[in-house]
Amino acid sequence: MFEIGVGPQGEIVLTGRFDAAEVERAEKVFHNLSESRVVDCASLDYIASAGLGVLLAAQKNLRRNGCSLRIVNLSSHIGDVFRFAGFDQFFEME
Amino acid sequence: MEGHFPREMKSLTGVLDMAEGFCQAHGLSDTDRLAVDLMLEEVFTNLVKYGGDGGDDIFVGISEKDDDVVVTIIDFESHDFDPSAAPDADVDAPLSERTPGGLGLHLLKRVAHEIDYRHDDRQSRITLTRRMDTVCSK
């Protein structure tokens, strides 16, 4: 199960298993962003290359306008996937 | 555990559900669960995306042997494509030079300790082995 929603502070909340079958649903949220956002991964159980691709495309788009995504509440094992992909170089992660 | 799954992206949910059942039954750690899911997803989706003229189904098996998790994926009527020979993504490139895509097999090689590939008579057999509770490095 995968859910993508918006929290009380405007943060994007990812929950469950963000696999390749969920890319289209996530793109509808991330492709329309025009300002900086926090992405809360406290309840994210899993992400693979397809999900990372959605975040990468959104970050590139936002950076052109001086904005960015900030990734928060990463578990250590999900954080490893971000680091394997080199995302720690252009995402603020905590 | 094993099964045959139709060659389509929506089969991924069934593949990962099967993996979840295996991981729960064998008490795998969160790190190993993530690694098993990554190994399955990155290979399965690659076969779906690039093996369009292959067989209707793809075989997926997961088993435990000693302290290893072994994932076996068999693609029938397939092209010869060795995932272990794919070049790594340039993860040190700046954001402006990065493009979505190309990360799947890179991640696969970070979490699988052994990748064995055989292609005979238009059948590809990919065997991925992970030693449980070990750390892979960038």
PDB file of N, CA and C in Angstrom, chain A residues 19-92:
ATOM      1  N   ASP A  19       6.670   1.980  -4.884  1.00  0.00           N
ATOM      2  CA  ASP A  19       7.305   1.160  -5.920  1.00  0.00           C
ATOM      3  C   ASP A  19       6.945   1.692  -7.310  1.00  0.00           C
ATOM      4  N   ALA A  20       7.429   1.012  -8.332  1.00  0.00           N
ATOM      5  CA  ALA A  20       7.265   1.502  -9.706  1.00  0.00           C
ATOM      6  C   ALA A  20       5.798   1.589 -10.122  1.00  0.00           C
ATOM      7  N   ALA A  21       4.952   0.780  -9.511  1.00  0.00           N
ATOM      8  CA  ALA A  21       3.533   0.810  -9.864  1.00  0.00           C
ATOM      9  C   ALA A  21       2.844   2.075  -9.351  1.00  0.00           C
ATOM     10  N   GLU A  22       3.509   2.833  -8.472  1.00  0.00           N
ATOM     11  CA  GLU A  22       2.902   4.022  -7.867  1.00  0.00           C
ATOM     12  C   GLU A  22       3.433   5.327  -8.453  1.00  0.00           C
ATOM     13  N   VAL A  23       4.280   5.222  -9.439  1.00  0.00           N
ATOM     14  CA  VAL A  23       4.946   6.416  -9.971  1.00  0.00           C
ATOM     15  C   VAL A  23       3.945   7.432 -10.522  1.00  0.00           C
ATOM     16  N   GLU A  24       2.990   6.954 -11.281  1.00  0.00           N
ATOM     17  CA  GLU A  24       2.046   7.874 -11.931  1.00  0.00           C
ATOM     18  C   GLU A  24       1.286   8.704 -10.891  1.00  0.00           C
ATOM     19  N   ARG A  25       0.879   8.061  -9.817  1.00  0.00           N
ATOM     20  CA  ARG A  25       0.127   8.765  -8.769  1.00  0.00           C
ATOM     21  C   ARG A  25       1.018   9.813  -8.087  1.00  0.00           C
ATOM     22  N   ALA A  26       2.252   9.452  -7.827  1.00  0.00           N
ATOM     23  CA  ALA A  26       3.168  10.386  -7.167  1.00  0.00           C
ATOM     24  C   ALA A  26       3.519  11.562  -8.077  1.00  0.00           C
ATOM     25  N   GLU A  27       3.666  11.282  -9.366  1.00  0.00           N
ATOM     26  CA  GLU A  27       4.021  12.353 -10.309  1.00  0.00           C
ATOM     27  C   GLU A  27       2.959  13.448 -10.327  1.00  0.00           C
ATOM     28  N   LYS A  28       1.724  13.070 -10.146  1.00  0.00           N
ATOM     29  CA  LYS A  28       0.645  14.072 -10.156  1.00  0.00           C
ATOM     30  C   LYS A  28       0.841  15.103  -9.052  1.00  0.00           C
ATOM     31  N   VAL A  29       1.448  14.708  -7.961  1.00  0.00           N
ATOM     32  CA  VAL A  29       1.719  15.637  -6.859  1.00  0.00           C
ATOM     33  C   VAL A  29       3.035  16.379  -7.101  1.00  0.00           C
ATOM     34  N   PHE A  30       4.096  15.636  -7.390  1.00  0.00           N
ATOM     35  CA  PHE A  30       5.424  16.250  -7.452  1.00  0.00           C
ATOM     36  C   PHE A  30       5.630  17.122  -8.689  1.00  0.00           C
ATOM     37  N   HIS A  31       4.991  16.776  -9.791  1.00  0.00           N
ATOM     38  CA  HIS A  31       5.212  17.557 -11.015  1.00  0.00           C
ATOM     39  C   HIS A  31       4.568  18.929 -10.965  1.00  0.00           C
ATOM     40  N   ASN A  32       3.624  19.114 -10.080  1.00  0.00           N
ATOM     41  CA  ASN A  32       2.915  20.397 -10.033  1.00  0.00           C
ATOM     42  C   ASN A  32       3.460  21.354  -8.976  1.00  0.00           C
ATOM     43  N   LEU A  33       4.544  20.981  -8.326  1.00  0.00           N
ATOM     44  CA  LEU A  33       5.074  21.837  -7.267  1.00  0.00           C
ATOM     45  C   LEU A  33       5.740  23.077  -7.857  1.00  0.00           C
ATOM     46  N   SER A  34       5.539  24.216  -7.178  1.00  0.00           N
ATOM     47  CA  SER A  34       6.174  25.446  -7.640  1.00  0.00           C
ATOM     48  C   SER A  34       6.870  26.171  -6.493  1.00  0.00           C
ATOM     49  N   GLU A  35       6.887  25.567  -5.304  1.00  0.00           N
ATOM     50  CA  GLU A  35       7.581  26.178  -4.179  1.00  0.00           C
ATOM     51  C   GLU A  35       8.232  25.086  -3.334  1.00  0.00           C
ATOM     52  N   SER A  36       9.154  25.504  -2.482  1.00  0.00           N
ATOM     53  CA  SER A  36       9.879  24.535  -1.656  1.00  0.00           C
ATOM     54  C   SER A  36       8.925  23.765  -0.751  1.00  0.00           C
ATOM     55  N   ARG A  37       9.239  22.487  -0.572  1.00  0.00           N
ATOM     56  CA  ARG A  37       8.397  21.648   0.283  1.00  0.00           C
ATOM     57  C   ARG A  37       9.281  20.694   1.094  1.00  0.00           C
ATOM     58  N   VAL A  38       8.737  20.312   2.227  1.00  0.00           N
ATOM     59  CA  VAL A  38       9.326  19.232   3.019  1.00  0.00           C
ATOM     60  C   VAL A  38       8.657  17.934   2.598  1.00  0.00           C
ATOM     61  N   VAL A  39       9.443  16.872   2.480  1.00  0.00           N
ATOM     62  CA  VAL A  39       8.898  15.544   2.195  1.00  0.00           C
ATOM     63  C   VAL A  39       9.126  14.679   3.432  1.00  0.00           C
ATOM     64  N   ASP A  40       8.043  14.316   4.097  1.00  0.00           N
ATOM     65  CA  ASP A  40       8.124  13.560   5.348  1.00  0.00           C
ATOM     66  C   ASP A  40       8.100  12.057   5.043  1.00  0.00           C
ATOM     67  N   CYS A  41       9.204  11.392   5.375  1.00  0.00           N
ATOM     68  CA  CYS A  41       9.339   9.959   5.073  1.00  0.00           C
ATOM     69  C   CYS A  41       9.246   9.086   6.324  1.00  0.00           C
ATOM     70  N   ALA A  42       8.674   9.626   7.399  1.00  0.00           N
ATOM     71  CA  ALA A  42       8.609   8.865   8.655  1.00  0.00           C
ATOM     72  C   ALA A  42       7.882   7.541   8.482  1.00  0.00           C
ATOM     73  N   SER A  43       6.890   7.504   7.618  1.00  0.00           N
ATOM     74  CA  SER A  43       6.098   6.276   7.433  1.00  0.00           C
ATOM     75  C   SER A  43       6.370   5.617   6.089  1.00  0.00           C
ATOM     76  N   LEU A  44       7.470   6.012   5.459  1.00  0.00           N
ATOM     77  CA  LEU A  44       7.825   5.392   4.182  1.00  0.00           C
ATOM     78  C   LEU A  44       8.581   4.082   4.451  1.00  0.00           C
ATOM     79  N   ASP A  45       8.051   2.980   3.944  1.00  0.00           N
ATOM     80  CA  ASP A  45       8.651   1.670   4.205  1.00  0.00           C
ATOM     81  C   ASP A  45       9.657   1.260   3.132  1.00  0.00           C
ATOM     82  N   TYR A  46       9.506   1.826   1.939  1.00  0.00           N
ATOM     83  CA  TYR A  46      10.296   1.293   0.823  1.00  0.00           C
ATOM     84  C   TYR A  46      10.298   2.296  -0.328  1.00  0.00           C
ATOM     85  N   ILE A  47      11.436   2.424  -0.977  1.00  0.00           N
ATOM     86  CA  ILE A  47      11.511   3.204  -2.219  1.00  0.00           C
ATOM     87  C   ILE A  47      12.574   2.553  -3.107  1.00  0.00           C
ATOM     88  N   ALA A  48      12.341   2.570  -4.417  1.00  0.00           N
ATOM     89  CA  ALA A  48      13.302   2.012  -5.373  1.00  0.00           C
ATOM     90  C   ALA A  48      13.606   3.076  -6.424  1.00  0.00           C
ATOM     91  N   SER A  49      14.258   2.679  -7.489  1.00  0.00           N
ATOM     92  CA  SER A  49      14.748   3.663  -8.461  1.00  0.00           C
ATOM     93  C   SER A  49      13.613   4.465  -9.099  1.00  0.00           C
ATOM     94  N   ALA A  50      12.461   3.842  -9.309  1.00  0.00           N
ATOM     95  CA  ALA A  50      11.355   4.567  -9.944  1.00  0.00           C
ATOM     96  C   ALA A  50      10.882   5.721  -9.065  1.00  0.00           C
ATOM     97  N   GLY A  51      10.770   5.475  -7.771  1.00  0.00           N
ATOM     98  CA  GLY A  51      10.373   6.531  -6.836  1.00  0.00           C
ATOM     99  C   GLY A  51      11.431   7.609  -6.728  1.00  0.00           C
ATOM    100  N   LEU A  52      12.695   7.199  -6.702  1.00  0.00           N
ATOM    101  CA  LEU A  52      13.786   8.183  -6.656  1.00  0.00           C
ATOM    102  C   LEU A  52      13.757   9.072  -7.891  1.00  0.00           C
ATOM    103  N   GLY A  53      13.386   8.484  -9.036  1.00  0.00           N
ATOM    104  CA  GLY A  53      13.316   9.263 -10.267  1.00  0.00           C
ATOM    105  C   GLY A  53      12.278  10.374 -10.185  1.00  0.00           C
ATOM    106  N   VAL A  54      11.166  10.109  -9.523  1.00  0.00           N
ATOM    107  CA  VAL A  54      10.131  11.132  -9.342  1.00  0.00           C
ATOM    108  C   VAL A  54      10.678  12.289  -8.496  1.00  0.00           C
ATOM    109  N   LEU A  55      11.372  11.949  -7.422  1.00  0.00           N
ATOM    110  CA  LEU A  55      11.936  12.986  -6.546  1.00  0.00           C
ATOM    111  C   LEU A  55      13.034  13.780  -7.264  1.00  0.00           C
ATOM    112  N   LEU A  56      13.843  13.082  -8.051  1.00  0.00           N
ATOM    113  CA  LEU A  56      14.918  13.754  -8.792  1.00  0.00           C
ATOM    114  C   LEU A  56      14.347  14.758  -9.795  1.00  0.00           C
ATOM    115  N   ALA A  57      13.323  14.352 -10.533  1.00  0.00           N
ATOM    116  CA  ALA A  57      12.713  15.242 -11.524  1.00  0.00           C
ATOM    117  C   ALA A  57      12.114  16.467 -10.835  1.00  0.00           C
ATOM    118  N   ALA A  58      11.481  16.262  -9.687  1.00  0.00           N
ATOM    119  CA  ALA A  58      10.880  17.391  -8.964  1.00  0.00           C
ATOM    120  C   ALA A  58      11.961  18.336  -8.450  1.00  0.00           C
ATOM    121  N   GLN A  59      13.056  17.766  -7.942  1.00  0.00           N
ATOM    122  CA  GLN A  59      14.138  18.613  -7.418  1.00  0.00           C
ATOM    123  C   GLN A  59      14.759  19.448  -8.542  1.00  0.00           C
ATOM    124  N   LYS A  60      14.964  18.860  -9.687  1.00  0.00           N
ATOM    125  CA  LYS A  60      15.536  19.603 -10.821  1.00  0.00           C
ATOM    126  C   LYS A  60      14.608  20.743 -11.229  1.00  0.00           C
ATOM    127  N   ASN A  61      13.330  20.439 -11.280  1.00  0.00           N
ATOM    128  CA  ASN A  61      12.345  21.448 -11.676  1.00  0.00           C
ATOM    129  C   ASN A  61      12.304  22.600 -10.675  1.00  0.00           C
ATOM    130  N   LEU A  62      12.307  22.277  -9.386  1.00  0.00           N
ATOM    131  CA  LEU A  62      12.223  23.313  -8.352  1.00  0.00           C
ATOM    132  C   LEU A  62      13.493  24.159  -8.289  1.00  0.00           C
ATOM    133  N   ARG A  63      14.643  23.526  -8.451  1.00  0.00           N
ATOM    134  CA  ARG A  63      15.918  24.261  -8.362  1.00  0.00           C
ATOM    135  C   ARG A  63      16.024  25.351  -9.436  1.00  0.00           C
ATOM    136  N   ARG A  64      15.383  25.121 -10.561  1.00  0.00           N
ATOM    137  CA  ARG A  64      15.414  26.146 -11.618  1.00  0.00           C
ATOM    138  C   ARG A  64      14.767  27.446 -11.142  1.00  0.00           C
ATOM    139  N   ASN A  65      13.868  27.343 -10.168  1.00  0.00           N
ATOM    140  CA  ASN A  65      13.185  28.517  -9.625  1.00  0.00           C
ATOM    141  C   ASN A  65      13.712  28.895  -8.242  1.00  0.00           C
ATOM    142  N   GLY A  66      14.871  28.347  -7.887  1.00  0.00           N
ATOM    143  CA  GLY A  66      15.468  28.667  -6.593  1.00  0.00           C
ATOM    144  C   GLY A  66      14.788  27.980  -5.429  1.00  0.00           C
ATOM    145  N   CYS A  67      14.002  26.965  -5.684  1.00  0.00           N
ATOM    146  CA  CYS A  67      13.302  26.229  -4.618  1.00  0.00           C
ATOM    147  C   CYS A  67      13.878  24.825  -4.515  1.00  0.00           C
ATOM    148  N   SER A  68      13.416  24.067  -3.531  1.00  0.00           N
ATOM    149  CA  SER A  68      13.933  22.699  -3.375  1.00  0.00           C
ATOM    150  C   SER A  68      13.022  21.854  -2.496  1.00  0.00           C
ATOM    151  N   LEU A  69      13.256  20.556  -2.556  1.00  0.00           N
ATOM    152  CA  LEU A  69      12.619  19.610  -1.634  1.00  0.00           C
ATOM    153  C   LEU A  69      13.595  19.320  -0.501  1.00  0.00           C
ATOM    154  N   ARG A  70      13.080  19.184   0.708  1.00  0.00           N
ATOM    155  CA  ARG A  70      13.896  18.762   1.853  1.00  0.00           C
ATOM    156  C   ARG A  70      13.302  17.466   2.389  1.00  0.00           C
ATOM    157  N   ILE A  71      14.141  16.452   2.501  1.00  0.00           N
ATOM    158  CA  ILE A  71      13.678  15.122   2.897  1.00  0.00           C
ATOM    159  C   ILE A  71      13.886  14.965   4.406  1.00  0.00           C
ATOM    160  N   VAL A  72      12.832  14.648   5.146  1.00  0.00           N
ATOM    161  CA  VAL A  72      12.969  14.536   6.603  1.00  0.00           C
ATOM    162  C   VAL A  72      12.455  13.185   7.097  1.00  0.00           C
ATOM    163  N   ASN A  73      12.916  12.839   8.278  1.00  0.00           N
ATOM    164  CA  ASN A  73      12.482  11.617   8.985  1.00  0.00           C
ATOM    165  C   ASN A  73      12.802  10.341   8.205  1.00  0.00           C
ATOM    166  N   LEU A  74      13.977  10.332   7.590  1.00  0.00           N
ATOM    167  CA  LEU A  74      14.400   9.131   6.864  1.00  0.00           C
ATOM    168  C   LEU A  74      14.880   8.065   7.854  1.00  0.00           C
ATOM    169  N   SER A  75      14.434   6.845   7.687  1.00  0.00           N
ATOM    170  CA  SER A  75      14.999   5.746   8.467  1.00  0.00           C
ATOM    171  C   SER A  75      16.385   5.438   7.905  1.00  0.00           C
ATOM    172  N   SER A  76      17.183   4.720   8.670  1.00  0.00           N
ATOM    173  CA  SER A  76      18.554   4.483   8.216  1.00  0.00           C
ATOM    174  C   SER A  76      18.594   3.654   6.935  1.00  0.00           C
ATOM    175  N   HIS A  77      17.693   2.661   6.823  1.00  0.00           N
ATOM    176  CA  HIS A  77      17.781   1.803   5.628  1.00  0.00           C
ATOM    177  C   HIS A  77      17.232   2.496   4.386  1.00  0.00           C
ATOM    178  N   ILE A  78      16.224   3.359   4.543  1.00  0.00           N
ATOM    179  CA  ILE A  78      15.756   4.133   3.381  1.00  0.00           C
ATOM    180  C   ILE A  78      16.814   5.182   3.023  1.00  0.00           C
ATOM    181  N   GLY A  79      17.439   5.763   4.051  1.00  0.00           N
ATOM    182  CA  GLY A  79      18.503   6.728   3.808  1.00  0.00           C
ATOM    183  C   GLY A  79      19.649   6.119   3.017  1.00  0.00           C
ATOM    184  N   ASP A  80      19.934   4.837   3.260  1.00  0.00           N
ATOM    185  CA  ASP A  80      20.984   4.161   2.491  1.00  0.00           C
ATOM    186  C   ASP A  80      20.672   4.181   0.997  1.00  0.00           C
ATOM    187  N   VAL A  81      19.408   3.962   0.637  1.00  0.00           N
ATOM    188  CA  VAL A  81      19.033   3.941  -0.786  1.00  0.00           C
ATOM    189  C   VAL A  81      19.290   5.320  -1.401  1.00  0.00           C
ATOM    190  N   PHE A  82      18.938   6.381  -0.678  1.00  0.00           N
ATOM    191  CA  PHE A  82      19.203   7.741  -1.165  1.00  0.00           C
ATOM    192  C   PHE A  82      20.707   7.962  -1.359  1.00  0.00           C
ATOM    193  N   ARG A  83      21.493   7.476  -0.403  1.00  0.00           N
ATOM    194  CA  ARG A  83      22.945   7.676  -0.489  1.00  0.00           C
ATOM    195  C   ARG A  83      23.556   6.830  -1.605  1.00  0.00           C
ATOM    196  N   PHE A  84      23.084   5.593  -1.781  1.00  0.00           N
ATOM    197  CA  PHE A  84      23.578   4.762  -2.890  1.00  0.00           C
ATOM    198  C   PHE A  84      23.371   5.478  -4.226  1.00  0.00           C
ATOM    199  N   ALA A  85      22.278   6.232  -4.308  1.00  0.00           N
ATOM    200  CA  ALA A  85      21.933   6.936  -5.554  1.00  0.00           C
ATOM    201  C   ALA A  85      22.633   8.290  -5.659  1.00  0.00           C
ATOM    202  N   GLY A  86      23.384   8.674  -4.628  1.00  0.00           N
ATOM    203  CA  GLY A  86      24.082   9.958  -4.650  1.00  0.00           C
ATOM    204  C   GLY A  86      23.182  11.142  -4.362  1.00  0.00           C
ATOM    205  N   PHE A  87      21.992  10.891  -3.839  1.00  0.00           N
ATOM    206  CA  PHE A  87      21.036  11.977  -3.617  1.00  0.00           C
ATOM    207  C   PHE A  87      21.431  12.868  -2.442  1.00  0.00           C
ATOM    208  N   ASP A  88      22.339  12.378  -1.597  1.00  0.00           N
ATOM    209  CA  ASP A  88      22.764  13.210  -0.468  1.00  0.00           C
ATOM    210  C   ASP A  88      23.544  14.432  -0.943  1.00  0.00           C
ATOM    211  N   GLN A  89      23.931  14.452  -2.224  1.00  0.00           N
ATOM    212  CA  GLN A  89      24.668  15.608  -2.753  1.00  0.00           C
ATOM    213  C   GLN A  89      23.762  16.783  -3.087  1.00  0.00           C
ATOM    214  N   PHE A  90      22.503  16.506  -3.394  1.00  0.00           N
ATOM    215  CA  PHE A  90      21.636  17.635  -3.805  1.00  0.00           C
ATOM    216  C   PHE A  90      20.278  17.642  -3.123  1.00  0.00           C
ATOM    217  N   PHE A  91      20.088  16.769  -2.143  1.00  0.00           N
ATOM    218  CA  PHE A  91      18.907  16.861  -1.283  1.00  0.00           C
ATOM    219  C   PHE A  91      19.386  17.137   0.134  1.00  0.00           C
ATOM    220  N   GLU A  92      18.737  18.064   0.803  1.00  0.00           N
ATOM    221  CA  GLU A  92      18.951  18.198   2.231  1.00  0.00           C
ATOM    222  C   GLU A  92      18.185  17.053   2.882  1.00  0.00           C
TER     223      GLU A  92
END
